[in-house]
Coordinates of C-alpha atoms in Angstrom, one line a residue:
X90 CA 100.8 192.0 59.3
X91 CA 100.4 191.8 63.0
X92 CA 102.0 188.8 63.3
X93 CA 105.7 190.7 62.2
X94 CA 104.7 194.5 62.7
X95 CA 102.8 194.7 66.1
X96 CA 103.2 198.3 67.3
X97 CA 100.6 200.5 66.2
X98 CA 100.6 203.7 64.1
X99 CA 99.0 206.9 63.5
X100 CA 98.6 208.5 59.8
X101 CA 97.6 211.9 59.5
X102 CA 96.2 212.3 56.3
X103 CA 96.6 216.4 55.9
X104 CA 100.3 216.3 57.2
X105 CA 101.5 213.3 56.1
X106 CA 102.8 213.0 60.2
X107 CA 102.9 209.1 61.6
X108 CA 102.9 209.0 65.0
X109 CA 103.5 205.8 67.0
X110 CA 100.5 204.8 69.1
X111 CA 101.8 202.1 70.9
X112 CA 104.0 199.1 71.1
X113 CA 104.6 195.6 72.1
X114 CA 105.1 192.2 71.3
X115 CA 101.5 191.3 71.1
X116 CA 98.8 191.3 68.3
X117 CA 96.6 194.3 67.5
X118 CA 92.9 193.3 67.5
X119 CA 91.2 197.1 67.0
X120 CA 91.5 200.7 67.8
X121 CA 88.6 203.4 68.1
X122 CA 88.8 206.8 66.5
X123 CA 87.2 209.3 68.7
X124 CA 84.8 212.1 66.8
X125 CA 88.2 214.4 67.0
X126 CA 89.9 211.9 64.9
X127 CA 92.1 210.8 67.8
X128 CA 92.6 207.0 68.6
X129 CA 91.1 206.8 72.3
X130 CA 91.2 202.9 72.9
X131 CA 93.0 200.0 71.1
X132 CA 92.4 196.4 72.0
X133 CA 95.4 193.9 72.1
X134 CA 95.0 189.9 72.1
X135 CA 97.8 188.7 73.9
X136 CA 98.9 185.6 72.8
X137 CA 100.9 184.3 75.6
X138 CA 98.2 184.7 78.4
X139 CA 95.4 184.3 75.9
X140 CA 94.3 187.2 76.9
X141 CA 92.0 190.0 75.5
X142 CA 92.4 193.8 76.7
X143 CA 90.7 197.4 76.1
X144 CA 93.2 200.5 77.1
X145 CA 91.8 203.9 76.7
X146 CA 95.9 205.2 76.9
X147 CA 97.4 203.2 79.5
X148 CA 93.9 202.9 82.0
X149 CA 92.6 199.2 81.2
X150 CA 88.5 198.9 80.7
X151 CA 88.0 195.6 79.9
X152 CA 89.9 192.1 80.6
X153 CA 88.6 189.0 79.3
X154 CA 91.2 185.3 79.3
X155 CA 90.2 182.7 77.0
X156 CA 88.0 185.0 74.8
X157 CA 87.5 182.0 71.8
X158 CA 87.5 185.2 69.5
X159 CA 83.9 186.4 70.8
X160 CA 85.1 189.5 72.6
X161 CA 86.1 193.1 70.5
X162 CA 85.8 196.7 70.3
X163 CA 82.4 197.7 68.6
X164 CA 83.2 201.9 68.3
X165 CA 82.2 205.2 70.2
X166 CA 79.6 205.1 73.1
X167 CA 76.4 207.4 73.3
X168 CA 79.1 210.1 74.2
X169 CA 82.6 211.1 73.0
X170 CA 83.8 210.1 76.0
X171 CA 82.7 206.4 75.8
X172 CA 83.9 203.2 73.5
X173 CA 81.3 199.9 73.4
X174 CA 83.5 196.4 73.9
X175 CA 81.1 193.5 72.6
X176 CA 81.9 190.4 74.7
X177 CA 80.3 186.9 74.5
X178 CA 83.2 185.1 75.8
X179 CA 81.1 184.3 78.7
X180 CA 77.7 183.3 79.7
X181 CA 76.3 185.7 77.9
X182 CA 77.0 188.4 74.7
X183 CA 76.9 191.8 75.9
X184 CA 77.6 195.2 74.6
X185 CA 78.9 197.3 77.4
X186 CA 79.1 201.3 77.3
X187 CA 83.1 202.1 79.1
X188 CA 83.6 205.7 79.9
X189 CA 86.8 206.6 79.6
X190 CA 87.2 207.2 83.4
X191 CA 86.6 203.3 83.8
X192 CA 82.8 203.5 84.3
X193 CA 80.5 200.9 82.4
X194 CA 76.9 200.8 81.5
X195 CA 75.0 197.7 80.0
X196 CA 73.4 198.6 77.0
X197 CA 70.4 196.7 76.6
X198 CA 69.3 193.1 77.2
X199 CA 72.4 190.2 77.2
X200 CA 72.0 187.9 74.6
X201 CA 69.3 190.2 72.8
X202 CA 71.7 192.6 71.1
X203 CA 72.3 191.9 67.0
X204 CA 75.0 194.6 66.1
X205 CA 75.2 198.6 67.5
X206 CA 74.3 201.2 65.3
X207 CA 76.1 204.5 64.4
X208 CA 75.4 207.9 63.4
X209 CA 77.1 208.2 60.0
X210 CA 78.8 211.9 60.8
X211 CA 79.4 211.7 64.7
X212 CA 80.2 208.0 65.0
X213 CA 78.1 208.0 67.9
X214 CA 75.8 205.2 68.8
X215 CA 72.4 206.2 68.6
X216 CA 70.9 202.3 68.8
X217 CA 71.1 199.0 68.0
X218 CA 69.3 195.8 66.6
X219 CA 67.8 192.7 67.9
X220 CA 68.3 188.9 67.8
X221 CA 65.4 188.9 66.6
X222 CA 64.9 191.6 63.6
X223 CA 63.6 194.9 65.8
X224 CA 65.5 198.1 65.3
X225 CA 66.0 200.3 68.9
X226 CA 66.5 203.6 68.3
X227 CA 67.4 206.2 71.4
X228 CA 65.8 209.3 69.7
X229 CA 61.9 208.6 70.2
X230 CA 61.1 210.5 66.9
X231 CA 63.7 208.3 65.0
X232 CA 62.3 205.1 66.8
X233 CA 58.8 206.3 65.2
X234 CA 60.0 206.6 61.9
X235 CA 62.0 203.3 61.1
X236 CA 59.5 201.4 62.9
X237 CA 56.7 203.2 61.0
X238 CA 58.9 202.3 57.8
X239 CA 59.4 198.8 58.8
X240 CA 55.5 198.0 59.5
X241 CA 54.0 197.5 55.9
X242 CA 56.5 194.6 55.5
X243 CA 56.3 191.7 55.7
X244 CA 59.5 188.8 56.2
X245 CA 62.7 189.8 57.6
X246 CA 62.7 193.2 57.1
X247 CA 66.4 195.6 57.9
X248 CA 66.4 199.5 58.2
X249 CA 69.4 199.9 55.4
X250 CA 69.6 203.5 55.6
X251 CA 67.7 206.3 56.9
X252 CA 67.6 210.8 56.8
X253 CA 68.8 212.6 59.6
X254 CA 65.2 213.2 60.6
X255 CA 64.2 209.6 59.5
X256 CA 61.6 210.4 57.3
X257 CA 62.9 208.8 54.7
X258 CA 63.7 205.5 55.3
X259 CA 65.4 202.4 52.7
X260 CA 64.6 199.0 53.7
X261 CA 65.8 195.9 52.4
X262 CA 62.8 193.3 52.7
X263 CA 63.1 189.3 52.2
X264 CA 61.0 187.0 52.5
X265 CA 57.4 187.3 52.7
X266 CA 55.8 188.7 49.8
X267 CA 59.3 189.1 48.3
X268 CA 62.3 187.7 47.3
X269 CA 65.1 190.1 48.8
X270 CA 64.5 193.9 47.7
X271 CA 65.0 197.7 48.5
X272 CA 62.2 200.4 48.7
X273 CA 62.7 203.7 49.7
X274 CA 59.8 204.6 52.3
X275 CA 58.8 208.2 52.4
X276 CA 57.2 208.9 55.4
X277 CA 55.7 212.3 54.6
X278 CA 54.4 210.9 51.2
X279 CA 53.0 207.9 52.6
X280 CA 54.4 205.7 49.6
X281 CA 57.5 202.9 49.5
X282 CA 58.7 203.2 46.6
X283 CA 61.0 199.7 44.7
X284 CA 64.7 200.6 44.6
X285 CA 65.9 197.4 43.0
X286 CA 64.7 193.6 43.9
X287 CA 67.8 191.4 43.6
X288 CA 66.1 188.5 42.6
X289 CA 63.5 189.9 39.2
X290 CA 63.4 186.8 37.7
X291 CA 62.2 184.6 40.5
X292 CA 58.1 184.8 40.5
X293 CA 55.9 184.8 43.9
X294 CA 55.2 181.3 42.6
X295 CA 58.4 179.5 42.6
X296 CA 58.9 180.9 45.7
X297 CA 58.6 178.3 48.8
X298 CA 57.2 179.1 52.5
X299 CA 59.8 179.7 54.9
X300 CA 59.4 179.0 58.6
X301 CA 60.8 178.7 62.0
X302 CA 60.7 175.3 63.4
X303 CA 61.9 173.8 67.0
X304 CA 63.5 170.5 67.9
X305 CA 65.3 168.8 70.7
X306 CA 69.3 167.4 70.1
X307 CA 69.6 164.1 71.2
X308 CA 70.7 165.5 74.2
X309 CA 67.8 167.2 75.4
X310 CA 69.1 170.6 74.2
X311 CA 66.5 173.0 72.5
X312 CA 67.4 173.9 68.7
X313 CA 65.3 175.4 66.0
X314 CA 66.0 175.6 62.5
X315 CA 64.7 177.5 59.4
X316 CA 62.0 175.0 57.2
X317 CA 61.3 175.6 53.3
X318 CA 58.7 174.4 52.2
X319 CA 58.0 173.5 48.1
X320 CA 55.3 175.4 46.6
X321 CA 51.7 173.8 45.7
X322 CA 53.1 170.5 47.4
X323 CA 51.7 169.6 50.6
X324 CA 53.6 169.4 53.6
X325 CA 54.2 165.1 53.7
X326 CA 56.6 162.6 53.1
X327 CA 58.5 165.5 51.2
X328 CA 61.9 164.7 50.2
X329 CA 64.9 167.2 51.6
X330 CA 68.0 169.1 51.2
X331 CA 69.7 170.1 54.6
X332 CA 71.5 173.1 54.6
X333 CA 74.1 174.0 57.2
X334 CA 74.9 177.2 57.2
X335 CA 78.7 178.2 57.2
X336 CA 81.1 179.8 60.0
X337 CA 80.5 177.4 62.0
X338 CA 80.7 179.6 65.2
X339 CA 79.1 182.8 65.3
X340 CA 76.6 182.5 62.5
X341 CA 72.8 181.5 62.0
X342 CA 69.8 181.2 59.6
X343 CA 67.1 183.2 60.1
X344 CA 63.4 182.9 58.4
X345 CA 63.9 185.5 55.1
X346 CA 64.8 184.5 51.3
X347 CA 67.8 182.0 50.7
X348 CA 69.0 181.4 47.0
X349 CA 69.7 178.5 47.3
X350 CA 67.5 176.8 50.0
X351 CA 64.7 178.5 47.3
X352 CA 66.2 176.7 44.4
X353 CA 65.8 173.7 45.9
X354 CA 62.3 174.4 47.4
X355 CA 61.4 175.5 43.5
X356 CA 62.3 171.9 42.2
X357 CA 60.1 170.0 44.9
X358 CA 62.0 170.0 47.9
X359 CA 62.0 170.5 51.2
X360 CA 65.1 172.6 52.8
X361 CA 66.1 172.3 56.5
X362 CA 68.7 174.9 57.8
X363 CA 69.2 174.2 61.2
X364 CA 70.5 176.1 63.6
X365 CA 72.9 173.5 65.5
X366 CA 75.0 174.3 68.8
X367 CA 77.9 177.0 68.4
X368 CA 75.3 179.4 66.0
X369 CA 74.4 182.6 66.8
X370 CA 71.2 184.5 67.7
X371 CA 70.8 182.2 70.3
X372 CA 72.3 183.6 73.4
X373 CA 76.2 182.9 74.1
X374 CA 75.7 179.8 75.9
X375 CA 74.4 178.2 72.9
X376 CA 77.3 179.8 70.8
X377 CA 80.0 178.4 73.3
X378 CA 78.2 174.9 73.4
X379 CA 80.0 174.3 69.9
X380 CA 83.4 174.5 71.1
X381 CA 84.5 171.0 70.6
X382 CA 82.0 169.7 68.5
X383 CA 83.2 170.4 65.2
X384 CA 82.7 167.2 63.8
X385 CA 81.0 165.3 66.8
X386 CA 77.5 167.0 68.0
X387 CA 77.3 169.7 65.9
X388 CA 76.7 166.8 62.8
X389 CA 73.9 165.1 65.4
X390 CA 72.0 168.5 65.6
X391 CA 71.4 168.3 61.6
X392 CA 70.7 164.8 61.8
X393 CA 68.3 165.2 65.1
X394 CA 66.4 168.4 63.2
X395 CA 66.0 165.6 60.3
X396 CA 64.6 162.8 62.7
X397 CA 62.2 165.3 64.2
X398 CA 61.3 166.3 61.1
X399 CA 60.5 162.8 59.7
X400 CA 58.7 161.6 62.7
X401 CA 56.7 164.1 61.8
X402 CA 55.9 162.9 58.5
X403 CA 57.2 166.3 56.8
X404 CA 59.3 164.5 55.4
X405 CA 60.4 160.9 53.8
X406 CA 64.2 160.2 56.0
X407 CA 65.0 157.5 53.2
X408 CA 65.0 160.3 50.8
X409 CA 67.2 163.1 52.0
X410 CA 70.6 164.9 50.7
X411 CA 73.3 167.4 52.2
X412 CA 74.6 170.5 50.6
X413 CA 76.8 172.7 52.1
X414 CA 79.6 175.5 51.5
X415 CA 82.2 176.4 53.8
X416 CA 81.7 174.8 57.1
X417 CA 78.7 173.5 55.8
X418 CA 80.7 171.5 53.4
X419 CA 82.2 170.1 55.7
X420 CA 79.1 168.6 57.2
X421 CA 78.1 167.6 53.7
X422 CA 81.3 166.1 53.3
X423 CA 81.3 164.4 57.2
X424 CA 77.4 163.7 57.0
X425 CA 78.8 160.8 54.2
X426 CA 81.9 159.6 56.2
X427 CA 82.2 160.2 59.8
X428 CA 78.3 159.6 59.9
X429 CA 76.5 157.0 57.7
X430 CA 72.9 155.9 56.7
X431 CA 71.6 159.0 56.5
X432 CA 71.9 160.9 53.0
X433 CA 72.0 159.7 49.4
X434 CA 74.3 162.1 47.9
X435 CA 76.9 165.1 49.5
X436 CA 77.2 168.3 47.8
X437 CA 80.3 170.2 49.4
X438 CA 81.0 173.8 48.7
X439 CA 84.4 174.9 49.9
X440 CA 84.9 172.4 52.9
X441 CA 87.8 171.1 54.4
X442 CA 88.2 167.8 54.6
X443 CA 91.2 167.3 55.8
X444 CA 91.5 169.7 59.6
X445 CA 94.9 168.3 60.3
X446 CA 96.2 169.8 57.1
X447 CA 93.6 173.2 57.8
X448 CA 95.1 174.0 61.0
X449 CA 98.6 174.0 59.6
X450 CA 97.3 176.0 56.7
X451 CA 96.3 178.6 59.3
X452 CA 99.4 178.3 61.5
X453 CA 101.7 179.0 58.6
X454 CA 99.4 182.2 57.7
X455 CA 98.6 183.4 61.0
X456 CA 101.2 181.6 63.7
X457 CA 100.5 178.8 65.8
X458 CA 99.8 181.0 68.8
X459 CA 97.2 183.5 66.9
X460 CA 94.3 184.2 68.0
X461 CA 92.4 182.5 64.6
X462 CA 94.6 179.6 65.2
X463 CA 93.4 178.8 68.9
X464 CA 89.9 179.4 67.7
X465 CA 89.9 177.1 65.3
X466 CA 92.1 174.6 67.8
X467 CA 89.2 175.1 70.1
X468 CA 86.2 174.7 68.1
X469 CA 87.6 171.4 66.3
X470 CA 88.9 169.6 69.7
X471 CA 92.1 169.9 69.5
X472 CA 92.2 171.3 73.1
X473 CA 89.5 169.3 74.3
X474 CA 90.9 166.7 77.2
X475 CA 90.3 162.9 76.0
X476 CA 88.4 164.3 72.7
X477 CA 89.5 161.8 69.4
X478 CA 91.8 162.9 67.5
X479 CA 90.9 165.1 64.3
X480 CA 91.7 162.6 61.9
X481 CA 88.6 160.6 63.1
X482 CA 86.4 163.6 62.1
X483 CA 89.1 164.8 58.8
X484 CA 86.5 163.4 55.7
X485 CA 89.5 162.5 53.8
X486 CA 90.7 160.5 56.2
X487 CA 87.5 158.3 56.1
X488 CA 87.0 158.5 52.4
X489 CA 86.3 154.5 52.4
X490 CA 83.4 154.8 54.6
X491 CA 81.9 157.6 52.0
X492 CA 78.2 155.5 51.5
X493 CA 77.1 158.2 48.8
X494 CA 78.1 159.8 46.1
X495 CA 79.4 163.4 46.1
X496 CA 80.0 166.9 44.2
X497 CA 83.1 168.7 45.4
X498 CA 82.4 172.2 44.4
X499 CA 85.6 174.8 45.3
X500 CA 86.7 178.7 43.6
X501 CA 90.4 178.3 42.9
X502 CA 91.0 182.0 44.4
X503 CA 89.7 180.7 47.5
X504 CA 91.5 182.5 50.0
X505 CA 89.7 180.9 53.2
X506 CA 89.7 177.5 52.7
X507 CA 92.6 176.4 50.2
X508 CA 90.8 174.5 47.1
X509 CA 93.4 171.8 47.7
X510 CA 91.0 170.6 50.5
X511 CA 88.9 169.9 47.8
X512 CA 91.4 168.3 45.3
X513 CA 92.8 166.1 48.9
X514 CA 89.5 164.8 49.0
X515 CA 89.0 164.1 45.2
X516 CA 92.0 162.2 45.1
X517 CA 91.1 159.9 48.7
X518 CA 88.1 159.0 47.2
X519 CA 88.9 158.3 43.9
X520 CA 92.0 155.9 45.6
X521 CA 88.7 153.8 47.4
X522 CA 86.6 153.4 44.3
X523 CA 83.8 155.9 45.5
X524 CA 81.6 158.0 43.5
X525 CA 83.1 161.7 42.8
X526 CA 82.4 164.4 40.5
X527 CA 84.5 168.1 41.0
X528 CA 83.7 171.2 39.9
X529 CA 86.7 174.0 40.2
X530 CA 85.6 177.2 39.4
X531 CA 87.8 180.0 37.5
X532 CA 88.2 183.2 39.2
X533 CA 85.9 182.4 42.1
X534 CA 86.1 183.0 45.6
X535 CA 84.9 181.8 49.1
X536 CA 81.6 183.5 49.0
X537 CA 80.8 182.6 45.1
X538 CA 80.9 186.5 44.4
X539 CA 80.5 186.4 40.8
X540 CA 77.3 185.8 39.1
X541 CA 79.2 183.1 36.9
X542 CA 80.6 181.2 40.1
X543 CA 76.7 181.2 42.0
X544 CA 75.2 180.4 39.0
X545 CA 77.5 177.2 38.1
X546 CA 77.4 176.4 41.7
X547 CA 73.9 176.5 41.9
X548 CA 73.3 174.7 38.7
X549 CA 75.8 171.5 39.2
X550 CA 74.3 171.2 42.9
X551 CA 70.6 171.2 42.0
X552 CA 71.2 168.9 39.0
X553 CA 73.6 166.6 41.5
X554 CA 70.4 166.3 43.9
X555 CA 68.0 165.4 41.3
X556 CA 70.4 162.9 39.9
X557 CA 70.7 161.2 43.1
X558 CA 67.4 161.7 45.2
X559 CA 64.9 162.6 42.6
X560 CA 62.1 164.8 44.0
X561 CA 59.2 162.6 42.2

């Protein structure tokens, strides 16, 4: 709604008042209630400079041009009278403590920090998380407890939800010994208790070793990338699914239970994720380093983590496949068309294959100035001096270089990529005699949210792979 209705408003719930906050022609990123109730900063992205801004009234904090979306409001301080402003439009991602005076505070390490968190009643931050899975609590007796909670664990392991006094702590838990589960830890018992395991049906021993590995693009730049490995198979001339993960910027893979990279794993597999330029967890630099490489570098980082991998002898490169959903689709789509020789069959979950057609589907919802719209400008090329044009990196477009076959997989209540990127692509390659099979899903979303749509999903795309690169 910002797009036509920009000012911002107050509701009072118990009176029923609205009060007008502010005004303008610009679009509202955020506000911040203080622990009174009160709104005591709003952020505004202003389209016309490009240009991202914190008030606290009419005092500004924080200024940031050319944010690429990386730079918001992340709630109250350690104080009432502080707000947190999360920026990694630059070198680095920091959280930054603002007083409302004007004075700031780094809280802790650039580039370390995960996401803030609050205290439930005050909305106060009393810590945060780390890149790499640590909780950080202010309060040394709260500190104690999640991290006495956390120990027994092994895997990725995520304080869910603590007591006031944490001696009760819930913990979701995956990988490791388990799939992806809660257990309630009571400190003063000394027991965890099982709350609920989300995956029952999945034994320790169709369960495949996950683990961190590191590579070099064929630029030089460091990556890593998250490794399944098969059960009772030994680690050589395995053949592999990569797995891009979606977003594309912003997001990353980390070393815990994946569905679907362990219903690969369970039918023989090997299952690369890698962690490619423009992902998260990484440090900003590594994040901004996507921008621009949409279709062009950030496809050679996959395909680099899958060289390394087979000069290793991990795995046999003559047998490998590509699913992805989202952005990841996209590369499954792309890994077939704009590159070639590398994969015997594409599984693409919700990808856009056509980016001229995407950005005009985003324009017409959002506006061709938006702040989503020059992100997504940004990350594909499009503003990129001398870059080629997007229709050398659109799949559709190339649908007659396609050198394997592929599943188009898409929910028809997509809201965030349009399924007819899927049926644009179905009909291009149909037009130039290549291999295709579809599968449009009733009543399914972006994110496969219904059992029935992840379970059909998961089923076509494993039975696709073995079809086309069996694992024996």
């Amino acid at each position: 709604f910002n797009r036509y209705f920009p000012d911002l408003w107050r509701v009072d719930m118990e009176t029923q008042k609205i009060e007008k906050v502010a005004a303008g022609s610009n679009s509202i990123s955020s506000w911040t209630l203080g622990v009174d109730g009160q709104v005591v900063a709003t952020s505004w992205y202003q389209e016309s400079a490009d240009t991202w801004i914190a008030l606290s009234g009419a005092k500004t904090l924080h200024k940031v041009t050319a944010p690429d979306g990386r730079v918001h409001l992340a709630g109250l301080g350690r104080t009432a009278d502080t707000i947190l402003v999360r920026d990694a439009s630059g070198a680095d991602d920091r959280l930054i403590e603002y007083k409302l005076s004007g004075v700031s505070e780094l809280i802790g390490e650039p580039d370390r920090i995960r996401s803030p968190i609050h205290d439930p009643e005050t909305g106060l931050l009393t810590g945060y998380t780390t890149t790499d899975g640590k909780y950080v609590l202010f309060d040394p007796t709260d500190q104690k407890g999640v991290s006495a909670a956390a120990s027994p664990f092994k895997g990725l392991v995520r304080i869910w939800s603590r007591s006031k006094d944490s001696s009760r702590v819930i913990v979701r838990v995956s990988g490791g010994d388990q799939s992806d589960a809660f257990f309630l830890v009571n400190l003063k018992d000394h027991r965890a208790d099982l709350i609920e395991d989300n995956y029952p049906d999945v034994p320790a021993q169709f369960r495949g070793e996950a683990k961190r590995v590191q590579y070099q693009a064929s630029d030089g730049l460091a990556l890593d990338g998250v490794l399944t490995l098969p059960p009772n198979r030994q680690a050589k001339g395995l053949p592999l699914v990569v797995l891009p993960h979606g977003g594309p910027i912003g997001v990353h893979d980390e070393v815990e239970f994946d569905w679907m990279a362990q219903a690969f794993a369970s039918r023989g597999y090997a299952v690369f994720q890698p962690n490619f330029r423009g992902s998260s967890g990484h440090g900003a630099d590594l994040m901004h380093k996507g921008f621009g490489e949409f279709g062009r570098k950030m496809l050679t980082d996959m395909s680099d983590g899958l060289l390394s991998l087979a000069k290793q002898g991990v795995v046999d490169p003559r047998r490998v496949c590509i699913v992805g959903s989202s952005y990841g689709g996209y590369a499954a789509l792309a890994g077939v068309t704009v590159q070639q020789g590398l994969y015997r069959c594409a599984v693409s979950s919700s990808g856009p294959s056509d980016l001229g057609q995407m950005l005009h589907w985003e324009d017409e919802r959002t506006g061709s100035q938006s702040q989503a719209t020059r992100f997504w400008r940004r990350a594909m090329g499009v503003t990129t001096p001398g870059a080629p044009s997007i229709e050398s990196i659109s799949p559709s477009r190339l649908a007659a270089r396609a050198d394997a076959p592929i599943l188009l997989i898409h929910g028809k209540d997509d809201s965030v990529v349009p399924i007819v990127q899927s049926e644009i692509m179905e009909r291009a390659l149909r037009s130039a005699g290549k291999p295709v099979e579809h599968l449009y899903l009733d009543k399914s979303d972006h994110w496969l949210s219904t059992e029935a749509g992840r379970v059909a999903t998961l089923k076509a795309a494993v039975d696709f792979v073995v079809k086309h690169n069996p694992p024996d």
